[in-house]
Amino acid sequence: MSEQAPRDKSAALAATERIEAPAGGPGRGPMGGGMVGQKAMTFVPSARRLAARMRPERAKALLVVTLGVVSVALMSVGPRILGRATDLIFSGLVGRQFPAGTPASELPDAVRGQDVVPGQGVDLGAVGEVLLVVLGLYLVASLLGWLQGFVLNAVVQNTVYRMRGEVEDKINRLPLNYFDRSPRGELLSRVTNDIDNVSQTLQQTMSQLLTSLMTVIAVLAMMVWISPLLALVALVSVPVSLLVTRAIMKRSQGQFVAQWRRTGQLNAQIEESFSGHALVKVFGRQGEVERAFAEENDELYRVSFGAQFVSGLIMPAMMFIGNLNYVVIAVIGGLRVANGSLSLGEVQAFVQYTRQFTQPLTTVASMMNLLQSGVASAERVFELLDADEEPVGVAPTARPAARRGEVAFEDVSFRYLADVPLIDGLSLVARPGQTVAIVGPTGAGKTTLVNLVMRFYDIDAGRITLDGVSISDMPRSALRGQIGMVLQDTWLFAGTIRDNIAYGRPGASEDDIMQAARATFVDRFVHSLPEGYDTLIDEDGSNLSAGERQLVTIARAFLTDPALLILDEATSSVDTRTELLLQQAMAALRSDRTSFVIAHRLSTIRDADLILVMQDGRIVEQGTHDSLLAAPGAYAALYESQFAAAVA
Amino acid sequence: MLIRLLRLHLRPYRTWLAAVVVLQLVGVVAMLYLPSLNADIIDDGIAAGDTGFIVRTGTIMLGVSVLQILSSVAAVWFGARTAMGFGRDVRAAVFHQVGGFSAREVQQFGAPSLITRSTNDVQQVQMLVLMACTIAVSSPILMVGGVVMALREDVGLGWILAVVVPALFVSVGFVVSRMVPSFRLMQTRIDEVNRVLREQITGIRVVRAFVREPYERERFATANAELTDVSVRAGRWMATMFPLVMLVVNVASVSVLWFGAQRVDSGQMQVGALTAFLSYLMQILMSVMMATFLLMQVPRSAVCGDRIMAVLDTDSSVAPPTDPVPADPARRGWLDLDGVVFSYPGAESPVLCDVSFSARPGQTVALIGSTGSGKSTLVNLVPRLFDVTDGTVAVGGTDVRRLDQDVLWDQLGLVPQKAYLFTGTIASNLRHGKPGATDDELWAALRTAQATDFVASLTQGLEAPVAQGGTNFSGGQRQRLAIARALVRRPDIYLFDDSFSALDLATDARLRAALRPTTRDATVVIVAQRVSTIIDADLILVIEGGRVVGRGTHDELLSTCETYRQIVTSQQAVEVAA
């Protein structure tokens, strides 16, 4: 579905933000809604593909199956042999009732054909032997089952580990426009919630599913062996169970979907009123908000009750079917024993088997839900893994001979959308050490220009060169390694301030970091923090002001000591005095570097060597501040509007 | 904590809970009765060859099964009602509690955390209640019932129960006690992996710009390996659980048969009783297992319960007055701050220190200073988003702490620093301040806020949809809508907290020009970064490090306040140059 998302940058970004918000809530919510529509179509191929993921663990998987089969078989034979013990006891009991030497014809039907020796009590020796065998069987079965669990656990965990790793690699290979295109919250949900869900599903279902299925088969075999008639009776319960479970699940599925949808809605509502907490209060809307909440909350209560009640019916229903089965077996079995065609021990074993038979069926039934959801998640992960990657082609190896920082655009064209021209036939040269400022209204393509220099996007036509070498001939890492970037969006990771500055250059010394921090005025505010440079920046960065965060990102770029500097609205969120200090620091930083500066405050770029005025993806004017002002054009008009406003 | 939460919010559902217990009791008794009937079939029917008895008893068994399912279904009904009702009530309680919080408590918990607490955490505890209604209620009954029935069949074998049941408890308990810490650790590691991924995706441009993919890959690999490590450990215990339980169960059944055989041989016990005893043993062991599974859920829910209670136990630092004073109509629009001090609890230095000023209707007071100097905090003290630590803030001549909150808020129009809009339409957002406002009023406010052009250009106009937070509008558009929202209210006091920052200078100037007549009779407080925005203010306060370092008009400050001069120089370069 992301493929159909608008590729237009602004629209995509708007979509990103819009969808991002609810994703903070309970992860399963939106996903639960999504999976239902898809599952019928692609369940089998996706499940197969998920199973194929375990291929590298083939040997272990084979071992798991083998261990499982043996263990289940042993476990299943158990009741049958125990039944032997019951027979022995029963025979002893019956035998005792008759004096020794009673002819077999006088024995009751129920025990005829069994080892009843009239006059002899329970052959405890024989019983003991049988029990010892069973005990041995159980011990071995448990041991094998345990081993199987261990190996299976490794298989599942390794598979999930690899899958996470693949997703990580994929993220690093995806072109940037993938991230612009797909809503951020949605993508995050895929790499976190969905993988977690797959992992949980595999962990929970694999072992149970395997043993359950094998148990069903083994038990069925045992039942047929004991009594084909009773087996048939027991078998009737299979389709009945399946039908009942399906009927219930069909209804509960709908209820669950409603429940997750409502949860999502309620979540959005809560998120909104908590995020806008102050406004809700000050505008006196608390009562209204609580009413709306109560309504949604009631609705959630209604549907989740429905979901829980309907799905809660599965267990009693299965138990009832099991009980019915039990009753029928007990009665028919009893009658068969009475007429001598079955032994009591066999009926007892059969009863035990019936119990063992319905239980895994219930398990499998209840797992289907989980499995469906897990496969739906796997599918979403596969979609991500299948997305087109950044073209690699022949690994480019060219590197500029000397590091001077000259950037040239030669007749460059680029568009995000094939039919919406953005940058057309653009040419410009930034000489080493020059500061090139880019101004223009929002959407003019300023940020696009620097994105092209960074090779976040590949150009459609023309050539961009860095120190004479086309950037498409250089490895991306070599290109980007020469560029320091400060963006409007102040991204910091959860770590200390020191770590965040050091991010720019791995292995930077403490002195280098301090120097960068001092040069960019980070040092000033860090001193007022109790933990200093060890202050942890929390995930939403709320313990630093927007300005302070920007300072850290500037320090980070400073530390990289790049040949080329890109400042994209870097000072838009700091106050003017801090900005002034920053301008000084950045002037020093820029002195022997080529820099591209995007700014909306014209005051910040007056000293630029070259000012590019962009409109609709084209450079409509270029020159210095003074030359541009002298000619009455777009820049002069822009400047006039800002100046006129300032004195108004 | 969890117990307290449960006790508090399960109280209204006492009757239903009682119904669950009774119904489960009926269901369990029915279930326990079946093996006993089966034993009768064996002992009295089969042994005696009485087929009529077998069929009769079979019918009774059928009836008992029906009774069992009926009571189970009813128990599920009441259980689901109780659990979901409990969840709903706790959610509502948390939501209400947060509604009463001041900005301080919201900051302290963090909005994302509060959201998690009122949704996911509640869900966890709700699941526990649901499980408890089914398992926790039935399994002790099943266990006790099983023991009673088993003993009824044969007391002589009772000692096996006395050995096996504790053995199972101990072995399962041991595995669970090993598993729980692993699970807990696993949860933190999952969070860690997710955090790394989240950071990589949100910071993808930075990661690529700084060529840190290898580093990120490594960071992820570490987190992933650590997670897998603990998952393997938890998984091993999990894999141990089932075979262990099966072993105990099977050894138990073998020993029942062995010792039972001797008792049968010596005539102390019947074969049917032996079979029934075996069935009861299985049921007892099953109930023990189910109970332990429930216990596994408890630690997780306990953490969630703690987190919920932490919210419910936090009192708002801004309490509504017990005996509110009515507003004084003669002093409408008065705003007086006197010796205001504000500090966060435990913080070394105050955020604001000894700030005083007064403003009357028709006046504009401007606050200027560097990022983090405390300007926004000062503005937030007026609507009592925080309460002063010392000094007073008075609105309409009355200390805000003595005013009814609705009365206070009614007089204020706040435009916060972050122009937040709510899901809905432009009209619904604008009407937040004044629910009954007409379209004409809305358009008038939009005109003043310089937002007419872009709103009119939307096909749906006033009814154009607004996404959560207003993210489908640009920063400048959001700010103008937020200003319009405050204007619709026509309050006595306007609070503009850096509300013009995203506007270009021309729009800023036009907006202020349009504001002048609209706010003629109101008191205006403006926090600003740009000197041009506040150049005409009647009083400008220069705030530095939470203190007022300059006070006066623009011209006065230019000659008296060094900090102000610096600010002006930093910005006026452009004007001077022209």
XYZ file of N, CA and C in Angstrom, chain A residues 97-190:
282
model
N -11.968 -64.012 42.423
C -13.357 -64.315 42.770
C -13.753 -65.760 42.452
N -12.913 -66.342 41.599
C -13.268 -67.719 41.244
C -12.250 -68.669 41.851
N -12.761 -69.786 42.287
C -11.815 -70.767 42.832
C -10.882 -71.262 41.736
N -9.729 -71.683 42.162
C -8.757 -72.164 41.192
C -9.344 -73.319 40.403
N -9.057 -73.321 39.114
C -9.509 -74.423 38.298
C -10.850 -74.184 37.630
N -11.472 -73.043 37.873
C -12.740 -72.736 37.202
C -12.495 -72.698 35.697
N -13.319 -73.396 34.913
C -13.102 -73.353 33.454
C -13.396 -71.969 32.892
N -12.706 -71.640 31.816
C -12.805 -70.309 31.222
C -14.216 -69.965 30.800
N -14.988 -71.003 30.453
C -16.340 -70.737 29.962
C -17.238 -70.164 31.046
N -16.833 -70.333 32.301
C -17.686 -69.811 33.368
C -17.323 -68.393 33.764
N -16.262 -67.919 33.174
C -15.864 -66.547 33.503
C -16.809 -65.559 32.809
N -16.977 -64.376 33.382
C -17.851 -63.375 32.735
C -17.276 -62.929 31.378
N -18.193 -62.491 30.512
C -17.804 -62.071 29.161
C -16.674 -61.053 29.174
N -16.798 -60.149 30.135
C -15.885 -59.010 30.136
C -14.432 -59.412 30.227
N -14.136 -60.553 30.825
C -12.739 -60.909 31.005
C -12.337 -62.115 30.176
N -13.292 -62.611 29.422
C -12.954 -63.770 28.627
C -11.857 -63.415 27.631
N -10.954 -64.286 27.371
C -9.872 -63.996 26.430
C -8.727 -63.269 27.071
N -8.840 -62.976 28.341
C -7.726 -62.326 29.013
C -7.021 -63.321 29.905
N -5.884 -62.860 30.442
C -5.060 -63.801 31.206
C -5.602 -64.016 32.609
N -6.865 -64.328 32.672
C -7.413 -64.567 34.007
C -7.090 -65.990 34.421
N -6.361 -66.073 35.493
C -6.111 -67.406 36.039
C -6.949 -67.540 37.295
N -7.986 -68.308 37.204
C -8.884 -68.418 38.361
C -8.105 -68.795 39.610
N -8.478 -68.145 40.671
C -7.873 -68.460 41.946
C -6.621 -67.671 42.220
N -6.132 -67.023 41.167
C -4.905 -66.257 41.398
C -5.222 -64.774 41.464
N -4.644 -64.075 42.425
C -4.885 -62.635 42.581
C -4.074 -61.835 41.577
N -3.912 -60.564 41.857
C -3.167 -59.670 40.960
C -1.713 -60.102 40.900
N -1.256 -60.289 39.688
C 0.129 -60.681 39.501
C 1.005 -59.429 39.623
N 1.333 -59.085 40.877
C 2.039 -57.830 41.128
C 3.378 -57.765 40.405
N 4.002 -58.922 40.248
C 5.276 -58.949 39.533
C 5.099 -58.469 38.108
N 4.089 -59.025 37.441
C 3.824 -58.636 36.056
C 3.450 -57.166 35.977
N 2.573 -56.735 36.912
C 2.171 -55.306 36.943
C 3.399 -54.426 37.098
N 4.261 -54.825 38.025
C 5.476 -54.048 38.266
C 6.326 -53.952 37.013
N 6.455 -55.082 36.313
C 7.246 -55.070 35.083
C 6.694 -54.071 34.079
N 5.362 -54.176 33.882
C 4.714 -53.278 32.928
C 4.945 -51.826 33.336
N 4.747 -51.567 34.617
C 4.882 -50.180 35.086
C 6.310 -49.670 34.909
N 7.270 -50.552 35.149
C 8.663 -50.141 34.975
C 8.935 -49.754 33.524
N 8.378 -50.572 32.610
C 8.543 -50.263 31.183
C 7.960 -48.888 30.889
N 6.731 -48.662 31.393
C 6.065 -47.383 31.144
C 6.885 -46.237 31.721
N 7.356 -46.447 32.920
C 8.150 -45.406 33.584
C 9.361 -45.057 32.719
N 9.999 -46.143 32.238
C 11.164 -45.929 31.366
C 10.766 -45.143 30.120
N 9.649 -45.542 29.517
C 9.164 -44.854 28.321
C 8.954 -43.370 28.596
N 8.288 -43.099 29.698
C 7.984 -41.709 30.039
C 9.250 -40.908 30.270
N 10.190 -41.536 30.966
C 11.448 -40.838 31.237
C 12.136 -40.453 29.937
N 12.252 -41.461 29.049
C 12.920 -41.204 27.779
C 12.140 -40.156 26.982
N 10.804 -40.294 26.969
C 9.977 -39.362 26.208
C 10.169 -37.935 26.722
N 10.183 -37.786 28.035
C 10.357 -36.456 28.608
C 11.718 -35.892 28.244
N 12.712 -36.746 28.344
C 14.066 -36.308 28.028
C 14.157 -35.839 26.577
N 13.592 -36.652 25.695
C 13.618 -36.297 24.278
C 12.818 -35.016 24.031
N 11.687 -34.923 24.701
C 10.862 -33.729 24.558
C 11.614 -32.485 25.002
N 12.355 -32.662 26.069
C 13.142 -31.552 26.599
C 14.215 -31.139 25.596
N 14.908 -32.144 25.067
C 15.928 -31.883 24.051
C 15.324 -31.172 22.854
N 14.159 -31.669 22.460
C 13.486 -31.090 21.307
C 13.200 -29.611 21.553
N 12.704 -29.323 22.758
C 12.416 -27.933 23.119
C 13.659 -27.072 23.017
N 14.759 -27.610 23.514
C 16.022 -26.862 23.481
C 16.444 -26.530 22.059
N 16.415 -27.555 21.206
C 16.869 -27.345 19.836
C 15.913 -26.416 19.098
N 14.637 -26.638 19.308
C 13.640 -25.810 18.633
C 13.796 -24.352 19.049
N 14.027 -24.171 20.321
C 14.228 -22.824 20.836
C 15.372 -22.156 20.083
N 16.454 -22.883 19.903
C 17.597 -22.322 19.176
C 17.210 -21.996 17.743
N 16.465 -22.893 17.113
C 16.053 -22.671 15.727
C 15.238 -21.384 15.621
N 14.246 -21.274 16.497
C 13.362 -20.107 16.442
C 14.141 -18.829 16.715
N 14.936 -18.848 17.762
C 15.660 -17.625 18.130
C 16.658 -17.223 17.047
N 17.336 -18.213 16.482
C 18.276 -17.892 15.412
C 17.549 -17.293 14.221
N 16.400 -17.872 13.918
C 15.636 -17.372 12.780
C 15.224 -15.925 12.998
N 14.712 -15.653 14.187
C 14.275 -14.286 14.468
C 15.473 -13.341 14.493
N 16.569 -13.824 15.046
C 17.782 -13.010 15.091
C 18.200 -12.609 13.678
N 18.185 -13.598 12.791
C 18.577 -13.314 11.417
C 17.602 -12.355 10.754
N 16.337 -12.554 11.057
C 15.325 -11.714 10.434
C 15.507 -10.256 10.869
N 15.749 -10.058 12.142
C 15.996 -8.693 12.614
C 17.223 -8.102 11.925
N 18.254 -8.935 11.821
C 19.479 -8.477 11.171
C 19.222 -8.087 9.720
N 18.408 -8.883 9.050
C 18.101 -8.580 7.657
C 17.356 -7.265 7.540
N 16.442 -7.049 8.472
C 15.689 -5.794 8.439
C 16.641 -4.629 8.654
N 17.545 -4.794 9.590
C 18.521 -3.732 9.853
C 19.343 -3.433 8.595
N 19.840 -4.500 7.953
C 20.619 -4.305 6.732
C 19.789 -3.620 5.668
N 18.521 -4.042 5.629
C 17.634 -3.486 4.617
C 17.468 -1.974 4.835
N 17.302 -1.607 6.077
C 17.121 -0.184 6.380
C 18.312 0.600 5.851
N 19.489 0.015 5.980
C 20.673 0.719 5.533
C 20.821 0.745 4.021
N 20.087 -0.108 3.339
C 20.213 -0.148 1.889
C 19.051 0.513 1.167
N 17.999 0.829 1.917
C 16.835 1.427 1.267
C 17.151 2.850 0.849
N 16.651 3.239 -0.320
C 16.860 4.629 -0.715
C 16.066 5.555 0.198
N 16.541 6.783 0.293
C 15.917 7.719 1.219
C 14.457 7.972 0.883
N 14.129 7.897 -0.406
C 12.742 8.220 -0.748
C 11.772 7.179 -0.201
N 12.294 5.997 0.132
C 11.409 5.023 0.778
C 10.936 5.567 2.116
N 11.841 6.194 2.821
C 11.497 6.722 4.143
C 10.590 7.939 4.037
N 10.781 8.703 2.952
C 9.917 9.859 2.758
C 8.523 9.416 2.376
N 8.497 8.301 1.663
C 7.257 7.832 1.065
C 6.353 7.148 2.082
N 6.963 6.274 2.911
C 6.095 5.523 3.810
C 5.994 6.252 5.140
N 4.784 6.291 5.660
C 4.593 6.971 6.940
C 5.536 6.391 7.995
N 6.169 7.260 8.717
C 7.198 6.835 9.641
C 6.674 5.876 10.705
N 5.508 6.220 11.234
C 4.935 5.373 12.283
C 4.650 3.972 11.752
N 4.260 3.925 10.495
C 3.925 2.653 9.876
C 5.183 1.798 9.746
N 6.240 2.442 9.269
C 7.512 1.746 9.078
C 8.046 1.251 10.425
N 7.981 2.129 11.406
C 8.452 1.751 12.740
C 7.680 0.561 13.258
N 6.392 0.574 12.992
C 5.556 -0.513 13.452
C 5.998 -1.830 12.811
N 6.393 -1.760 11.545
C 6.864 -2.966 10.878
C 8.130 -3.516 11.520
